[in-house]
mmCIF file of C-alpha atoms and ligand atoms in Angstrom:
data_model
loop_
_atom_site.group_PDB
_atom_site.id
_atom_site.type_symbol
_atom_site.label_atom_id
_atom_site.label_comp_id
_atom_site.label_asym_id
_atom_site.label_seq_id
_atom_site.Cartn_x
_atom_site.Cartn_y
_atom_site.Cartn_z
ATOM 1 C CA MET A 1 74.961 120.117 75.979
ATOM 2 C CA SER A 2 78.587 120.186 75.877
ATOM 3 C CA ARG A 3 81.344 121.429 78.344
ATOM 4 C CA LEU A 4 84.593 121.030 76.220
ATOM 5 C CA LEU A 5 88.071 120.770 77.869
ATOM 6 C CA THR A 6 91.051 120.229 75.626
ATOM 7 C CA ILE A 7 93.373 118.116 77.695
ATOM 8 C CA ALA A 8 97.027 117.002 77.058
ATOM 9 C CA ALA A 9 98.690 113.877 78.321
ATOM 10 C CA ALA A 10 102.354 114.799 78.602
ATOM 11 C CA GLN A 11 104.260 111.575 78.690
ATOM 12 C CA MET A 12 107.882 111.696 79.725
ATOM 13 C CA GLY A 13 110.525 109.419 78.682
ATOM 14 C CA PRO A 14 113.351 108.320 80.925
ATOM 15 C CA VAL A 15 114.941 110.879 83.528
ATOM 16 C CA ALA A 16 118.735 110.086 84.358
ATOM 17 C CA ARG A 17 119.793 110.001 87.925
ATOM 18 C CA ALA A 18 122.201 112.810 87.266
ATOM 19 C CA GLU A 19 119.790 114.961 85.392
ATOM 20 C CA THR A 20 119.092 118.397 87.020
ATOM 21 C CA ARG A 21 115.947 119.790 87.891
ATOM 22 C CA LYS A 22 116.744 122.707 85.383
ATOM 23 C CA GLN A 23 117.057 120.105 82.649
ATOM 24 C CA VAL A 24 113.841 118.364 83.557
ATOM 25 C CA VAL A 25 111.770 121.337 83.846
ATOM 26 C CA GLU A 26 113.192 122.616 80.300
ATOM 27 C CA ARG A 27 111.701 119.278 79.016
ATOM 28 C CA LEU A 28 108.230 119.845 80.865
ATOM 29 C CA LEU A 29 108.379 123.520 79.334
ATOM 30 C CA ALA A 30 108.720 122.344 75.787
ATOM 31 C CA MET A 31 105.689 120.067 76.244
ATOM 32 C CA LEU A 32 103.791 122.649 77.936
ATOM 33 C CA HIS A 33 104.390 125.014 74.944
ATOM 34 C CA GLU A 34 103.587 122.202 72.505
ATOM 35 C CA ALA A 35 100.237 121.241 74.398
ATOM 36 C CA ALA A 36 99.307 125.163 74.426
ATOM 37 C CA ASP A 37 100.095 125.300 70.773
ATOM 38 C CA ARG A 38 97.638 122.554 70.188
ATOM 39 C CA GLY A 39 94.811 124.155 72.230
ATOM 40 C CA ALA A 40 95.386 122.251 75.586
ATOM 41 C CA GLU A 41 93.843 123.980 78.644
ATOM 42 C CA LEU A 42 95.204 121.333 81.041
ATOM 43 C CA VAL A 43 98.481 119.551 80.810
ATOM 44 C CA VAL A 44 98.913 116.339 82.774
ATOM 45 C CA PHE A 45 102.437 115.561 83.628
ATOM 46 C CA PRO A 46 103.479 112.055 85.409
ATOM 47 C CA GLU A 47 104.233 110.967 88.987
ATOM 48 C CA LEU A 48 107.642 111.994 90.324
ATOM 49 C CA ALA A 49 108.063 114.008 87.158
ATOM 50 C CA LEU A 50 111.066 116.149 88.240
ATOM 51 C CA THR A 51 113.263 113.160 88.949
ATOM 52 C CA THR A 52 114.521 109.633 87.951
ATOM 53 C CA PHE A 53 112.281 107.179 89.794
ATOM 54 C CA PHE A 54 114.545 107.002 92.813
ATOM 55 C CA PRO A 55 112.692 104.294 94.790
ATOM 56 C CA ARG A 56 114.467 101.713 92.742
ATOM 57 C CA TRP A 57 117.541 102.162 94.696
ATOM 58 C CA ASP A 58 118.542 101.904 98.482
ATOM 59 C CA LEU A 59 119.850 105.286 99.067
ATOM 60 C CA PRO A 60 121.728 107.057 101.866
ATOM 61 C CA ASP A 61 119.825 110.061 103.401
ATOM 62 C CA ALA A 62 121.923 112.763 101.751
ATOM 63 C CA GLU A 63 121.285 111.522 98.139
ATOM 64 C CA LEU A 64 117.591 110.526 98.960
ATOM 65 C CA LEU A 65 116.656 114.168 100.181
ATOM 66 C CA GLY A 66 118.093 115.597 97.040
ATOM 67 C CA PHE A 67 115.246 114.079 94.967
ATOM 68 C CA PHE A 68 112.608 115.866 97.305
ATOM 69 C CA GLU A 69 110.910 119.393 96.832
ATOM 70 C CA ARG A 70 110.943 121.577 99.896
ATOM 71 C CA GLU A 71 108.786 124.084 98.303
ATOM 72 C CA MET A 72 106.589 124.414 95.328
ATOM 73 C CA PRO A 73 107.159 126.470 93.261
ATOM 74 C CA SER A 74 110.740 126.643 93.870
ATOM 75 C CA ALA A 75 113.389 128.480 92.165
ATOM 76 C CA GLU A 76 113.815 125.699 89.770
ATOM 77 C CA THR A 77 110.209 124.788 89.153
ATOM 78 C CA ALA A 78 108.937 128.483 88.945
ATOM 79 C CA PRO A 79 109.514 128.942 85.277
ATOM 80 C CA LEU A 80 106.904 126.180 84.822
ATOM 81 C CA PHE A 81 104.348 128.041 86.901
ATOM 82 C CA ASP A 82 105.218 131.290 85.396
ATOM 83 C CA ALA A 83 104.932 129.861 81.632
ATOM 84 C CA ALA A 84 101.434 128.051 82.624
ATOM 85 C CA GLU A 85 99.999 131.404 83.916
ATOM 86 C CA ARG A 86 101.327 133.391 80.863
ATOM 87 C CA LEU A 87 99.765 130.851 78.403
ATOM 88 C CA GLY A 88 96.629 130.355 80.338
ATOM 89 C CA VAL A 89 97.226 126.715 80.709
ATOM 90 C CA GLY A 90 96.699 124.564 83.803
ATOM 91 C CA PHE A 91 98.798 121.682 84.823
ATOM 92 C CA HIS A 92 99.145 118.617 86.828
ATOM 93 C CA LEU A 93 102.495 117.590 88.423
ATOM 94 C CA GLY A 94 103.776 114.742 90.536
ATOM 95 C CA TYR A 95 106.735 115.404 92.784
ATOM 96 C CA ALA A 96 108.462 114.011 95.917
ATOM 97 C CA GLU A 97 107.338 116.330 98.695
ATOM 98 C CA LEU A 98 109.280 117.057 102.048
ATOM 99 C CA THR A 99 107.447 119.043 104.363
ATOM 100 C CA PRO A 100 108.867 121.808 106.560
ATOM 101 C CA ASP A 101 108.056 119.439 109.652
ATOM 102 C CA GLY A 102 110.010 116.441 107.777
ATOM 103 C CA HIS A 103 107.158 114.532 106.392
ATOM 104 C CA ARG A 104 107.772 112.770 103.085
ATOM 105 C CA TYR A 105 105.131 112.305 100.535
ATOM 106 C CA ASN A 106 104.613 111.030 97.135
ATOM 107 C CA THR A 107 102.397 114.125 96.011
ATOM 108 C CA ALA A 108 100.702 115.733 92.794
ATOM 109 C CA MET A 109 99.321 118.995 92.608
ATOM 110 C CA LEU A 110 96.820 120.733 90.343
ATOM 111 C CA VAL A 111 97.375 124.184 89.239
ATOM 112 C CA GLU A 112 94.693 126.248 87.481
ATOM 113 C CA ARG A 113 94.968 128.236 84.298
ATOM 114 C CA ASP A 114 95.412 131.583 86.379
ATOM 115 C CA GLY A 115 98.419 129.688 88.257
ATOM 116 C CA SER A 116 96.528 129.141 91.464
ATOM 117 C CA ILE A 117 97.130 125.937 93.216
ATOM 118 C CA VAL A 118 93.607 124.069 93.549
ATOM 119 C CA ALA A 119 94.522 120.692 94.854
ATOM 120 C CA LYS A 120 97.544 118.987 96.431
ATOM 121 C CA TYR A 121 97.171 115.092 96.620
ATOM 122 C CA ARG A 122 99.376 112.734 98.751
ATOM 123 C CA LYS A 123 99.560 109.116 97.443
ATOM 124 C CA VAL A 124 97.280 106.844 99.385
ATOM 125 C CA HIS A 125 98.159 103.571 98.025
ATOM 126 C CA LEU A 126 102.097 102.827 98.372
ATOM 127 C CA PRO A 127 103.388 99.747 96.630
ATOM 128 C CA GLY A 128 106.507 98.031 97.255
ATOM 129 C CA HIS A 129 108.475 97.217 100.227
ATOM 130 C CA GLU A 130 109.977 98.637 103.474
ATOM 131 C CA GLU A 131 113.402 97.034 103.680
ATOM 132 C CA PRO A 132 115.916 96.680 100.840
ATOM 133 C CA GLU A 133 115.425 93.035 99.268
ATOM 134 C CA PRO A 134 118.733 92.091 97.499
ATOM 135 C CA TRP A 135 117.161 89.250 95.568
ATOM 136 C CA ARG A 136 115.236 91.790 93.316
ATOM 137 C CA PRO A 137 117.103 92.986 90.247
ATOM 138 C CA PHE A 138 116.005 96.558 91.389
ATOM 139 C CA GLN A 139 114.179 97.891 94.487
ATOM 140 C CA HIS A 140 110.820 99.352 95.042
ATOM 141 C CA LEU A 141 111.318 101.378 98.160
ATOM 142 C CA GLU A 142 108.093 103.661 98.112
ATOM 143 C CA ARG A 143 107.089 102.292 101.436
ATOM 144 C CA ARG A 144 110.506 102.946 102.964
ATOM 145 C CA TYR A 145 110.756 106.601 101.452
ATOM 146 C CA PHE A 146 107.273 107.808 101.554
ATOM 147 C CA GLU A 147 104.509 108.100 104.330
ATOM 148 C CA PRO A 148 101.016 107.187 103.078
ATOM 149 C CA GLY A 149 98.964 110.176 102.324
ATOM 150 C CA PRO A 150 96.950 111.066 105.347
ATOM 151 C CA GLU A 151 93.825 112.351 103.455
ATOM 152 C CA THR A 152 91.090 110.662 101.269
ATOM 153 C CA PHE A 153 90.621 111.425 97.583
ATOM 154 C CA ARG A 154 88.943 114.615 97.194
ATOM 155 C CA ALA A 155 87.226 116.022 94.109
ATOM 156 C CA ARG A 156 87.496 119.877 93.443
ATOM 157 C CA ARG A 157 85.781 122.234 91.246
ATOM 158 C CA ALA A 158 88.335 123.238 88.457
ATOM 159 C CA PHE A 159 88.621 123.522 84.893
ATOM 160 C CA GLY A 160 84.829 123.914 84.377
ATOM 161 C CA GLY A 161 84.075 120.569 86.142
ATOM 162 C CA VAL A 162 84.859 118.247 89.146
ATOM 163 C CA VAL A 163 88.332 116.997 89.000
ATOM 164 C CA GLY A 164 90.148 114.363 91.270
ATOM 165 C CA VAL A 165 93.784 113.357 91.471
ATOM 166 C CA ALA A 166 95.312 109.767 92.110
ATOM 167 C CA ILE A 167 98.850 108.347 91.895
ATOM 168 C CA CYS A 168 99.996 105.441 90.106
ATOM 169 C CA ASN A 169 99.202 102.454 92.090
ATOM 170 C CA ASP A 170 95.991 104.216 93.222
ATOM 171 C CA ARG A 171 94.706 103.449 89.757
ATOM 172 C CA ARG A 172 94.596 99.805 90.513
ATOM 173 C CA TRP A 173 92.161 99.987 93.224
ATOM 174 C CA PRO A 174 88.580 100.472 92.458
ATOM 175 C CA GLU A 175 87.962 102.191 95.862
ATOM 176 C CA THR A 176 90.090 105.285 94.360
ATOM 177 C CA TYR A 177 87.562 105.979 91.568
ATOM 178 C CA ARG A 178 84.525 105.343 93.655
ATOM 179 C CA VAL A 179 85.392 107.526 96.437
ATOM 180 C CA LEU A 180 85.879 110.160 93.592
ATOM 181 C CA GLY A 181 82.846 109.023 91.848
ATOM 182 C CA LEU A 182 80.736 109.584 95.045
ATOM 183 C CA GLN A 183 81.703 113.143 94.641
ATOM 184 C CA GLY A 184 80.508 113.450 91.237
ATOM 185 C CA VAL A 185 84.055 113.440 89.690
ATOM 186 C CA GLU A 186 84.278 114.222 85.840
ATOM 187 C CA LEU A 187 88.215 113.879 85.248
ATOM 188 C CA VAL A 188 90.630 111.887 87.276
ATOM 189 C CA CYS A 189 94.334 112.888 86.530
ATOM 190 C CA ILE A 190 96.895 109.951 87.320
ATOM 191 C CA GLY A 191 100.506 110.031 86.761
ATOM 192 C CA TYR A 192 102.434 106.764 87.041
ATOM 193 C CA ASN A 193 105.982 105.153 86.719
ATOM 194 C CA THR A 194 105.394 101.384 86.324
ATOM 195 C CA PRO A 195 108.299 99.016 85.856
ATOM 196 C CA ILE A 196 107.410 96.249 83.501
ATOM 197 C CA HIS A 197 109.179 93.691 85.505
ATOM 198 C CA TYR A 198 107.107 93.021 88.471
ATOM 199 C CA ALA A 199 109.560 90.906 90.820
ATOM 200 C CA PRO A 200 107.196 89.221 93.148
ATOM 201 C CA ASP A 201 105.306 87.693 89.987
ATOM 202 C CA PRO A 202 107.200 87.961 86.844
ATOM 203 C CA GLY A 203 104.227 86.207 85.117
ATOM 204 C CA GLN A 204 102.567 89.566 85.219
ATOM 205 C CA ASP A 205 105.245 91.323 83.048
ATOM 206 C CA ARG A 206 103.504 90.740 79.739
ATOM 207 C CA LEU A 207 100.343 92.039 80.961
ATOM 208 C CA ALA A 208 101.718 95.416 82.334
ATOM 209 C CA ALA A 209 99.947 97.386 79.531
ATOM 210 C CA PHE A 210 96.778 95.389 79.474
ATOM 211 C CA HIS A 211 96.497 95.846 83.240
ATOM 212 C CA ASN A 212 97.158 99.531 82.859
ATOM 213 C CA ASN A 213 94.250 100.013 80.433
ATOM 214 C CA LEU A 214 91.934 97.595 82.385
ATOM 215 C CA VAL A 215 92.053 99.319 85.637
ATOM 216 C CA MET A 216 91.903 103.011 84.110
ATOM 217 C CA ALA A 217 89.084 102.243 81.649
ATOM 218 C CA SER A 218 86.905 100.451 83.969
ATOM 219 C CA GLY A 219 87.437 102.938 86.677
ATOM 220 C CA ALA A 220 86.454 105.435 83.930
ATOM 221 C CA TYR A 221 83.385 103.620 82.966
ATOM 222 C CA GLU A 222 82.022 102.439 86.368
ATOM 223 C CA ASN A 223 82.360 106.059 87.581
ATOM 224 C CA ALA A 224 81.273 107.977 84.599
ATOM 225 C CA THR A 225 84.483 110.077 84.339
ATOM 226 C CA TRP A 226 87.214 110.934 82.041
ATOM 227 C CA VAL A 227 90.369 109.398 83.207
ATOM 228 C CA VAL A 228 93.917 110.532 82.018
ATOM 229 C CA GLY A 229 96.727 108.244 82.778
ATOM 230 C CA VAL A 230 100.336 109.738 82.107
ATOM 231 C CA ALA A 231 103.647 107.821 82.178
ATOM 232 C CA LYS A 232 107.250 108.312 82.894
ATOM 233 C CA GLY A 233 108.297 105.455 81.124
ATOM 234 C CA GLY A 234 110.909 104.118 78.722
ATOM 235 C CA LEU A 235 114.349 102.723 79.667
ATOM 236 C CA GLU A 236 115.329 104.463 82.767
ATOM 237 C CA GLU A 237 118.619 103.679 84.493
ATOM 238 C CA GLY A 238 118.460 100.093 83.104
ATOM 239 C CA VAL A 239 114.722 99.552 84.061
ATOM 240 C CA GLU A 240 112.165 99.273 81.358
ATOM 241 C CA GLY A 241 108.957 101.453 82.391
ATOM 242 C CA LEU A 242 105.654 101.051 80.879
ATOM 243 C CA CYS A 243 104.492 104.048 78.607
ATOM 244 C CA ASP A 244 101.135 103.726 76.898
ATOM 245 C CA SER A 245 99.771 107.070 78.445
ATOM 246 C CA GLN A 246 96.090 107.320 77.505
ATOM 247 C CA ILE A 247 93.092 109.667 77.589
ATOM 248 C CA ILE A 248 89.870 107.612 78.425
ATOM 249 C CA ALA A 249 86.041 108.682 77.912
ATOM 250 C CA PRO A 250 83.435 107.842 80.399
ATOM 251 C CA SER A 251 82.599 105.135 78.054
ATOM 252 C CA GLY A 252 85.708 103.506 78.721
ATOM 253 C CA GLU A 253 86.893 104.008 75.364
ATOM 254 C CA VAL A 254 90.536 105.208 74.741
ATOM 255 C CA VAL A 255 90.343 108.624 72.671
ATOM 256 C CA ALA A 256 93.944 109.339 72.542
ATOM 257 C CA ARG A 257 97.049 107.186 73.270
ATOM 258 C CA ALA A 258 100.856 107.648 73.319
ATOM 259 C CA VAL A 259 102.880 105.740 70.645
ATOM 260 C CA THR A 260 106.291 106.376 71.592
ATOM 261 C CA GLU A 261 108.436 105.554 74.819
ATOM 262 C CA GLY A 262 109.846 109.196 74.971
ATOM 263 C CA ASP A 263 108.374 112.706 75.937
ATOM 264 C CA GLU A 264 105.357 112.830 73.986
ATOM 265 C CA VAL A 265 102.444 115.126 73.946
ATOM 266 C CA VAL A 266 98.811 113.685 73.348
ATOM 267 C CA VAL A 267 95.676 115.656 72.912
ATOM 268 C CA ALA A 268 92.015 115.246 73.309
ATOM 269 C CA GLN A 269 89.018 117.544 73.233
ATOM 270 C CA CYS A 270 86.977 116.050 76.312
ATOM 271 C CA ASP A 271 83.293 116.839 76.690
ATOM 272 C CA LEU A 272 82.598 116.726 80.534
ATOM 273 C CA ASP A 273 79.088 116.701 79.888
ATOM 274 C CA LEU A 274 79.516 113.068 78.541
ATOM 275 C CA CYS A 275 79.671 112.060 81.926
ATOM 276 C CA ASN A 276 76.030 112.629 82.413
ATOM 277 C CA ASP A 277 75.091 110.133 79.948
ATOM 278 C CA TYR A 278 76.358 107.672 82.394
ATOM 279 C CA LYS A 279 75.798 109.442 85.663
ATOM 280 C CA ARG A 280 71.986 109.803 84.888
ATOM 281 C CA THR A 281 71.428 106.189 83.469
ATOM 282 C CA VAL A 282 73.214 102.972 83.975
ATOM 283 C CA PHE A 283 75.435 104.443 86.689
ATOM 284 C CA ASP A 284 72.757 106.683 88.565
ATOM 285 C CA PHE A 285 74.199 105.931 92.051
ATOM 286 C CA ASP A 286 71.409 107.345 93.986
ATOM 287 C CA ARG A 287 68.921 105.152 92.112
ATOM 288 C CA TYR A 288 70.593 102.280 91.856
ATOM 289 C CA ARG A 289 73.463 101.543 94.566
ATOM 290 C CA ARG A 290 72.978 99.396 97.483
ATOM 291 C CA PRO A 291 75.670 100.795 100.164
ATOM 292 C CA GLU A 292 74.130 98.788 102.873
ATOM 293 C CA MET A 293 75.197 95.797 100.931
ATOM 294 C CA TYR A 294 78.694 96.979 100.830
ATOM 295 C CA THR A 295 79.607 97.425 104.270
ATOM 296 C CA ALA A 296 82.650 95.070 104.151
ATOM 297 C CA ILE A 297 84.389 97.250 101.876
ATOM 298 C CA THR A 298 85.034 99.821 104.753
ATOM 299 C CA ALA A 299 84.665 97.326 107.704
ATOM 300 C CA GLN A 300 87.638 95.083 106.805
ATOM 301 C CA ARG A 301 90.942 95.336 105.102
ATOM 302 C CA GLY A 302 92.095 91.850 104.266
ATOM 303 C CA ILE A 303 90.157 88.962 103.134
ATOM 304 C CA ARG A 304 87.994 86.812 105.482
ATOM 305 C CA GLU A 305 87.080 83.694 103.714
ATOM 306 C CA PRO A 306 83.782 81.811 104.545
ATOM 307 C CA ALA A 307 83.919 79.079 107.339
ATOM 308 C CA VAL A 308 84.529 75.733 106.188
ATOM 309 C CA ASP A 309 81.372 73.771 106.254
ATOM 310 C CA ASP A 310 81.422 71.455 109.199
ATOM 311 C CA GLY A 311 78.914 69.035 107.626
ATOM 312 C CA ASN A 312 75.895 69.811 110.131
ATOM 313 C CA GLY A 313 73.839 71.235 107.307
ATOM 314 C CA ASP A 314 73.444 74.987 108.971
ATOM 315 C CA ASP A 315 76.367 76.925 107.288
ATOM 316 C CA GLU A 316 75.140 79.183 104.724
ATOM 317 C CA PRO A 317 77.669 79.161 101.778
ATOM 318 C CA GLY A 318 79.668 82.400 101.412
ATOM 319 C CA ALA A 319 78.218 83.896 104.607
ATOM 320 C CA LEU A 320 80.832 86.583 105.288
ATOM 321 C CA ASP A 321 80.621 86.431 109.161
ATOM 322 C CA ALA A 322 80.053 82.617 109.435
HETATM 323 N N1 CDV B 1 104.778 103.818 91.236
HETATM 324 C C1 CDV B 1 104.076 102.809 91.457
HETATM 325 O O1 CDV B 1 102.927 102.984 92.229
HETATM 326 N N2 CDV B 1 104.280 101.660 90.582
HETATM 327 C C2 CDV B 1 103.310 100.459 90.810
HETATM 328 C C3 CDV B 1 104.201 99.282 90.572
HETATM 329 C C4 CDV B 1 105.234 99.017 91.628
HETATM 330 C C5 CDV B 1 103.318 98.000 90.565
HETATM 331 C C6 CDV B 1 102.241 100.580 90.133
HETATM 332 O O2 CDV B 1 101.021 100.148 90.490
HETATM 333 O O3 CDV B 1 102.204 100.693 88.835
#
């Protein structure tokens, strides 16, 4: 059996600080049309797709709030929703959300082919720092500008399968995929903005692309799901962002990959039934998982090292609660 879904990863090149929503939406529309022409039924756009990656600056409130959406669709983004519905193409879009009661989230929305909003997800894992740190060549103030998402990862029935959403830093945490995997997820959409320079440990810079694939491919394989990871990258306001958008099969193999540092549409025909090859065999959760052995995962947050052996011979090496 096969359940084919043609998916487009719509990678974005840089968005300038001064670029207007109208200009960005025109770029998104061009990619939406190209994706539709190439048979896509779902187009995945990146994290914070409508603006430059503004957490790189310490901003006054007036400018900061200009990067947020108060409604979705809005007058500026409505053309995207209208075109998608007309073309019968669904999409995933990341944006900065300002709620009517003043909460700010790093959000992504999943829109079905008929234009209905099927999911709204608010980023759970916020990287970076709360206060400006002048020693850095650029800031990463996500923890200042956004509240952490108050809801867990939730899979939905959409696009003929079971679909989940995660955002950027979420992709580095195995818990993200597992929580979705436990809901039978078959496709995880992930948008990202990943500066290649990681100021707290620049030794990681040369590994940015390797780590990007490593986490998404293992998340796909270990949870028997498709993963679509889509960048906004390239040289944006002087900061080099990782591109390398990719569509990954439940085998962990990359089946389609971006090759540029600009706006680029990458398309793959994804068989959602392929997930069952793994869900019913090596990753038959019901048969093989031992949740009673994993209690530390939800019971504790940070590391608790084993006690130091006091030499009396009664310490069990590695005991979690010694
Ligand atoms: N937008 C992000 O979440 N970026 C982080 C960086 C800061 C490490 C990421 O995980 O790619």
